Short mmCIF file of C-alpha atoms in Angstrom, two decimals:
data_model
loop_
_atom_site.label_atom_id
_atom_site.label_comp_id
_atom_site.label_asym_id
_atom_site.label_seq_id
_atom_site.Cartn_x
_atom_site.Cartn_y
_atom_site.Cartn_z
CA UNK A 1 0.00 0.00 0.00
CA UNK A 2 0.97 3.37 -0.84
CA UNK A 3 2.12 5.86 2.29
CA UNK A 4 1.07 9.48 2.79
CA UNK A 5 2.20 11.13 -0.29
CA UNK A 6 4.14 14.44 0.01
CA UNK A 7 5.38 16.85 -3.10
CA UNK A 8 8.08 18.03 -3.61
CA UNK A 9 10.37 16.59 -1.23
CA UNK A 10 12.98 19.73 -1.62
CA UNK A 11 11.59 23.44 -1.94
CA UNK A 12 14.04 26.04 -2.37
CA UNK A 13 12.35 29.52 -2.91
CA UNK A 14 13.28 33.25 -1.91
CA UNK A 15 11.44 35.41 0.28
CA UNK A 16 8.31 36.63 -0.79
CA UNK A 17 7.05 34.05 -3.20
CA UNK A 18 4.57 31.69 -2.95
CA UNK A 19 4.86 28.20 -2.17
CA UNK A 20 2.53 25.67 -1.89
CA UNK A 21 3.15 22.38 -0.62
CA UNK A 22 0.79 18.82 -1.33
CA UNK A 23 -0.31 16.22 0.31
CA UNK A 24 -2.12 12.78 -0.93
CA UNK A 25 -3.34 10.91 2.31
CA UNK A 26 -3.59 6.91 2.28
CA UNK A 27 -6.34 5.96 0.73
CA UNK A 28 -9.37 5.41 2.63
CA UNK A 29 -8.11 8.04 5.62
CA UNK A 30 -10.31 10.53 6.37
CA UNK A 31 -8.74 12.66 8.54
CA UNK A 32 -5.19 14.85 7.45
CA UNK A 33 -2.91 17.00 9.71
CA UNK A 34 -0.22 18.93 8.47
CA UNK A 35 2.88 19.64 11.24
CA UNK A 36 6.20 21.83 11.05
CA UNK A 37 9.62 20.38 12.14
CA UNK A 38 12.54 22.44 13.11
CA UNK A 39 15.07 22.10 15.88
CA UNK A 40 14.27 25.07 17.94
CA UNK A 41 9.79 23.99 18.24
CA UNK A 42 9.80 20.55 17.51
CA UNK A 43 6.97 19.20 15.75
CA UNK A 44 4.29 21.48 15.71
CA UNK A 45 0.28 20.68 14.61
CA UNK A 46 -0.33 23.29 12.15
CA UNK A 47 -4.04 22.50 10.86
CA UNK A 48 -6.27 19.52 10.82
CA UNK A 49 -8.95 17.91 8.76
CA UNK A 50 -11.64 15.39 9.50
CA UNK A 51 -13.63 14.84 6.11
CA UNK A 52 -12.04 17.42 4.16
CA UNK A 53 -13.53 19.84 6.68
CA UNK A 54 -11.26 21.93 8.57
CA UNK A 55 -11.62 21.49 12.50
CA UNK A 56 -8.56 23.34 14.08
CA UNK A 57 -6.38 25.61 12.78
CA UNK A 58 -5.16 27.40 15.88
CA UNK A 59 -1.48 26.01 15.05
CA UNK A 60 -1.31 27.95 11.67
CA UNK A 61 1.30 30.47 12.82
CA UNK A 62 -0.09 33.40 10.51
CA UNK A 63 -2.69 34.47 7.60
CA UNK A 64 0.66 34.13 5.66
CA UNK A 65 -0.54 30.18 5.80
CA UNK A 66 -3.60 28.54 4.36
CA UNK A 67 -4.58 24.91 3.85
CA UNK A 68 -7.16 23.56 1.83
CA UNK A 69 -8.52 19.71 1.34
CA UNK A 70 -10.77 20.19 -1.89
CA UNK A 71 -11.39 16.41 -2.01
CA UNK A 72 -10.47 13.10 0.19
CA UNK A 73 -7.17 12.33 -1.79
CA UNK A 74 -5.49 16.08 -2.11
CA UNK A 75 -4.59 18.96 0.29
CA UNK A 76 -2.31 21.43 0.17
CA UNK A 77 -0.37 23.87 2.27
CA UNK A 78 0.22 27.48 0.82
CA UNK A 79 2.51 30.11 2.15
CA UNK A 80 2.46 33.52 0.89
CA UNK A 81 4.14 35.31 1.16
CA UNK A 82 7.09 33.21 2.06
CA UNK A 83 9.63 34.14 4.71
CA UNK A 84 12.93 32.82 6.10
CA UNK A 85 11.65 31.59 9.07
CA UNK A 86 9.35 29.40 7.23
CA UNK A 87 12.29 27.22 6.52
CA UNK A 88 11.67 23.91 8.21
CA UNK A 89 10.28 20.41 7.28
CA UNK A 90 6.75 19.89 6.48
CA UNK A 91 5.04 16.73 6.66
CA UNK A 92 1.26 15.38 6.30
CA UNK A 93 0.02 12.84 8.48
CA UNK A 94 -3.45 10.93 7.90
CA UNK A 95 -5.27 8.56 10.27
CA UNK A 96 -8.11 6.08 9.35
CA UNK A 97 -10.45 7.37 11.87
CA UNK A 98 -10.47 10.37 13.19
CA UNK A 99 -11.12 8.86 16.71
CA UNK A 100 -8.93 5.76 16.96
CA UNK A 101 -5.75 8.18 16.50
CA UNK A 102 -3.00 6.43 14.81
CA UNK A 103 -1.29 9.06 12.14
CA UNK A 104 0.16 8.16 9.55
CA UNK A 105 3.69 10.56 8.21
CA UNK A 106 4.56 11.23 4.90
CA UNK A 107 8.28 11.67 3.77
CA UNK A 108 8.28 15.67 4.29
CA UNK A 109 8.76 18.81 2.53
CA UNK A 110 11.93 20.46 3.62
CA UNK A 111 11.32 24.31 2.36
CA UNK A 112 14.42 26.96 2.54
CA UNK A 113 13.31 30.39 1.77
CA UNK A 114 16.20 32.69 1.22
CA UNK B 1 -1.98 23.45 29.15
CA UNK B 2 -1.38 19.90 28.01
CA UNK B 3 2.46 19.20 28.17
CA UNK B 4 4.33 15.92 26.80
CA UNK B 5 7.82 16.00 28.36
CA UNK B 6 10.50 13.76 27.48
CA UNK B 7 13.82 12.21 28.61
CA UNK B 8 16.60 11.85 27.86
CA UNK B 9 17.60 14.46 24.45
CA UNK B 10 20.26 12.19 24.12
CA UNK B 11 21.28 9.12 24.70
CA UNK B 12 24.08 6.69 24.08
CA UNK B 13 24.45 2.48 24.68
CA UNK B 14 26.84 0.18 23.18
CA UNK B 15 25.52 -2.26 20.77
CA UNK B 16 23.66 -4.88 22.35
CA UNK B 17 22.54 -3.23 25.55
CA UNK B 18 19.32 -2.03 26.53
CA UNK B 19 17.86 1.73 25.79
CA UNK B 20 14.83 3.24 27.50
CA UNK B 21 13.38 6.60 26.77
CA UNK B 22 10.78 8.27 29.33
CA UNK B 23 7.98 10.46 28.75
CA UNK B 24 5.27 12.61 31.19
CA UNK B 25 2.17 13.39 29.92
CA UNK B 26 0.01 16.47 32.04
CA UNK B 27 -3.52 15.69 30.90
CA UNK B 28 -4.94 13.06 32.92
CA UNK B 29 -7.73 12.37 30.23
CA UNK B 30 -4.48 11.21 27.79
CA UNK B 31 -5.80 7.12 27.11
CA UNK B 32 -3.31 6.61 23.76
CA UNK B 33 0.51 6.95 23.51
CA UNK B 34 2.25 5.97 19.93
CA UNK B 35 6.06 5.91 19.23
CA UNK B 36 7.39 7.27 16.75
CA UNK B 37 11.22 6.52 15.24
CA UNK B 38 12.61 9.00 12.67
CA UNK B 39 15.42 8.30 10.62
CA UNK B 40 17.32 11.19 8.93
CA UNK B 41 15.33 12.35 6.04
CA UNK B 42 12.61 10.86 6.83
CA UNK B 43 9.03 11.39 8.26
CA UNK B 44 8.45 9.61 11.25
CA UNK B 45 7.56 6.01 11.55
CA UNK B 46 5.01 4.45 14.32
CA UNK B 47 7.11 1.69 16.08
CA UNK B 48 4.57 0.60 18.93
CA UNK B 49 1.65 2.64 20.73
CA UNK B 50 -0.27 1.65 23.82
CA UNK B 51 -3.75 2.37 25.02
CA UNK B 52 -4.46 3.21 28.57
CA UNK B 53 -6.36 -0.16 29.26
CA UNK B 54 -3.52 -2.10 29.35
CA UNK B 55 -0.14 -1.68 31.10
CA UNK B 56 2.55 -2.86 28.95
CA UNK B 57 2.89 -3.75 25.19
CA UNK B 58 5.97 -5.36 23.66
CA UNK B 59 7.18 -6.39 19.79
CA UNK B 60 9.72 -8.10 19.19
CA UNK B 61 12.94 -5.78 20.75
CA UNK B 62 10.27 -2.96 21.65
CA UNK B 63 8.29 -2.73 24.71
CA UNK B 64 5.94 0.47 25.95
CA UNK B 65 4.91 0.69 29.79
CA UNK B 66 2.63 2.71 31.04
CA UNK B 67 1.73 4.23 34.88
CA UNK B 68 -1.44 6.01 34.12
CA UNK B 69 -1.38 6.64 38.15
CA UNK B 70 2.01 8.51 37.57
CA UNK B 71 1.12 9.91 34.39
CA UNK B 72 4.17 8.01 32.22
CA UNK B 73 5.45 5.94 30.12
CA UNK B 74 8.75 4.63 28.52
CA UNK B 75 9.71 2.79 25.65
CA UNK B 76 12.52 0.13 25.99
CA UNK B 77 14.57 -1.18 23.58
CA UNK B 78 16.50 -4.06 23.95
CA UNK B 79 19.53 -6.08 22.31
CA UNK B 80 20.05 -2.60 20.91
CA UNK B 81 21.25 -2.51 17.08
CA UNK B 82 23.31 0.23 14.80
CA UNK B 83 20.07 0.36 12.66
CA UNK B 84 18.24 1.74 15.93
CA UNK B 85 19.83 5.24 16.39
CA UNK B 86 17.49 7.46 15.10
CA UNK B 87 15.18 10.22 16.84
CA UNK B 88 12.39 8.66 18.59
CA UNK B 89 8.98 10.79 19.75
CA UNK B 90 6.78 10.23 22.63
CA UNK B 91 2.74 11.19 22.29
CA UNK B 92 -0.38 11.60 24.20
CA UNK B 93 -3.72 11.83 22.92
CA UNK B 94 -6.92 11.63 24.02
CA UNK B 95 -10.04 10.27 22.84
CA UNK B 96 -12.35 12.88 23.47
CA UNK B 97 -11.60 16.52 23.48
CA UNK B 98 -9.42 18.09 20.71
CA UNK B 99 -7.77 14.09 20.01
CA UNK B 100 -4.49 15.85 19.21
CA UNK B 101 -1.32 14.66 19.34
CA UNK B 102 1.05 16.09 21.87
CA UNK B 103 4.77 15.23 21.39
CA UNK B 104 7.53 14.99 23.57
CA UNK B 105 10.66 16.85 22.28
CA UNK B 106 12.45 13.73 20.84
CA UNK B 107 15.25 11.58 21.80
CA UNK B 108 18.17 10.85 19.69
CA UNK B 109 19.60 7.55 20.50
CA UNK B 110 22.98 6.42 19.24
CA UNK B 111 23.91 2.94 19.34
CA UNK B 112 27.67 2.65 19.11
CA UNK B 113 29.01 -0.80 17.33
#
């Protein structure tokens, strides 16, 4: 079976652009987080979805981030406009069940904005 | 507010030995802990979890105990191999409230051939 899906793996953009980052849960999960990695916070829960719906996005840092899940097998994560301290890893987890709580990780999007 | 803390940063064992890792969790309504190991570059991977019915899990090398009365638990690894360093992560969730995961800060074990 295929794993959380993450693209791209490697984002390398300078400050001020746009970046959006994607995510392709396992198939037949119905619920999607999206965390941030970096040394200094850990891992941090950004937003989450239970049926493509959004239910808590009090970890989204600023209105610099937005996340959308359009459909059960897509989300994405857009920044704009980027800054340096966005640089960290990304990654999109999924869980079965919104209630039974195993997540799932992708592989991560490590972003660098210059 | 909910608080997963997590001991030791690092830590260090000669091949073979035994490793355990210790985590607190704050909120007493916490009833599901997963493990997570993460290997450079790469997202991390569930090794074990355990739900607060039961008091200790084990697979294979890997065991999780938990003291719901103390608020912990610890992972242990034993007959430690190379292929084990990585960074593991502690977590607490619950099944009613928010159902987030709160993670402990990570522990980078090194296994030393």
């Amino acid at each position: 079976d295929a794993g959380v899906i993450q693209s791209p793996r490697h984002e390398v953009t300078e400050m001020g652009q746009e970046v959006t980052l994607r995510c392709k849960p396992i198939s037949g999960h119905n619920s999607l987080f999206w965390y941030r990695q970096t040394m200094m916070r850990g891992l941090e829960l950004l937003i989450y979805f239970n049926n493509n719906v959004p239910i808590d996005d009090s970890g989204m840092p600023e209105d610099r981030f937005s996340a959308k899940m359009p459909n059960a097998s897509f989300s994405t994560l857009k920044i704009q406009p980027s800054e340096p301290r966005d640089s960290a890893v990304y990654f999109c987890a999924s869980t079965r069940d919104f209630y039974t709580d195993t997540q799932y990780f992708g592989p991560g999007t490590r972003l660098t904005v210059l | 507010g909910e608080n997963v803390e997590q001991h030791p940063s690092t830590l260090s064992v000669q091949e073979g030995d035994s490793a355990v890792i210790k985590c607190t969790y704050s909120d007493s309504a916490s009833n599901y802990f997963p493990w997570y190991k993460q290997e450079l570059g790469k997202g991390p991977q569930l090794i074990i979890d355990i739900r607060s019915n039961v008091g200790e899990k084990k697979d294979q090398r890997i065991a999780v105990t938990l003291n719901k009365t103390a608020k912990h638990f610890s992972l242990h690894i034993t007959e430690t191999q190379p292929e084990d360093s990585a960074v593991y992560f502690c977590a607490a969730s619950s099944t009613s409230g928010t159902y987030k995961y709160i993670f402990g800060t990570g522990t980078r074990l090194k296994v030393l051939a």
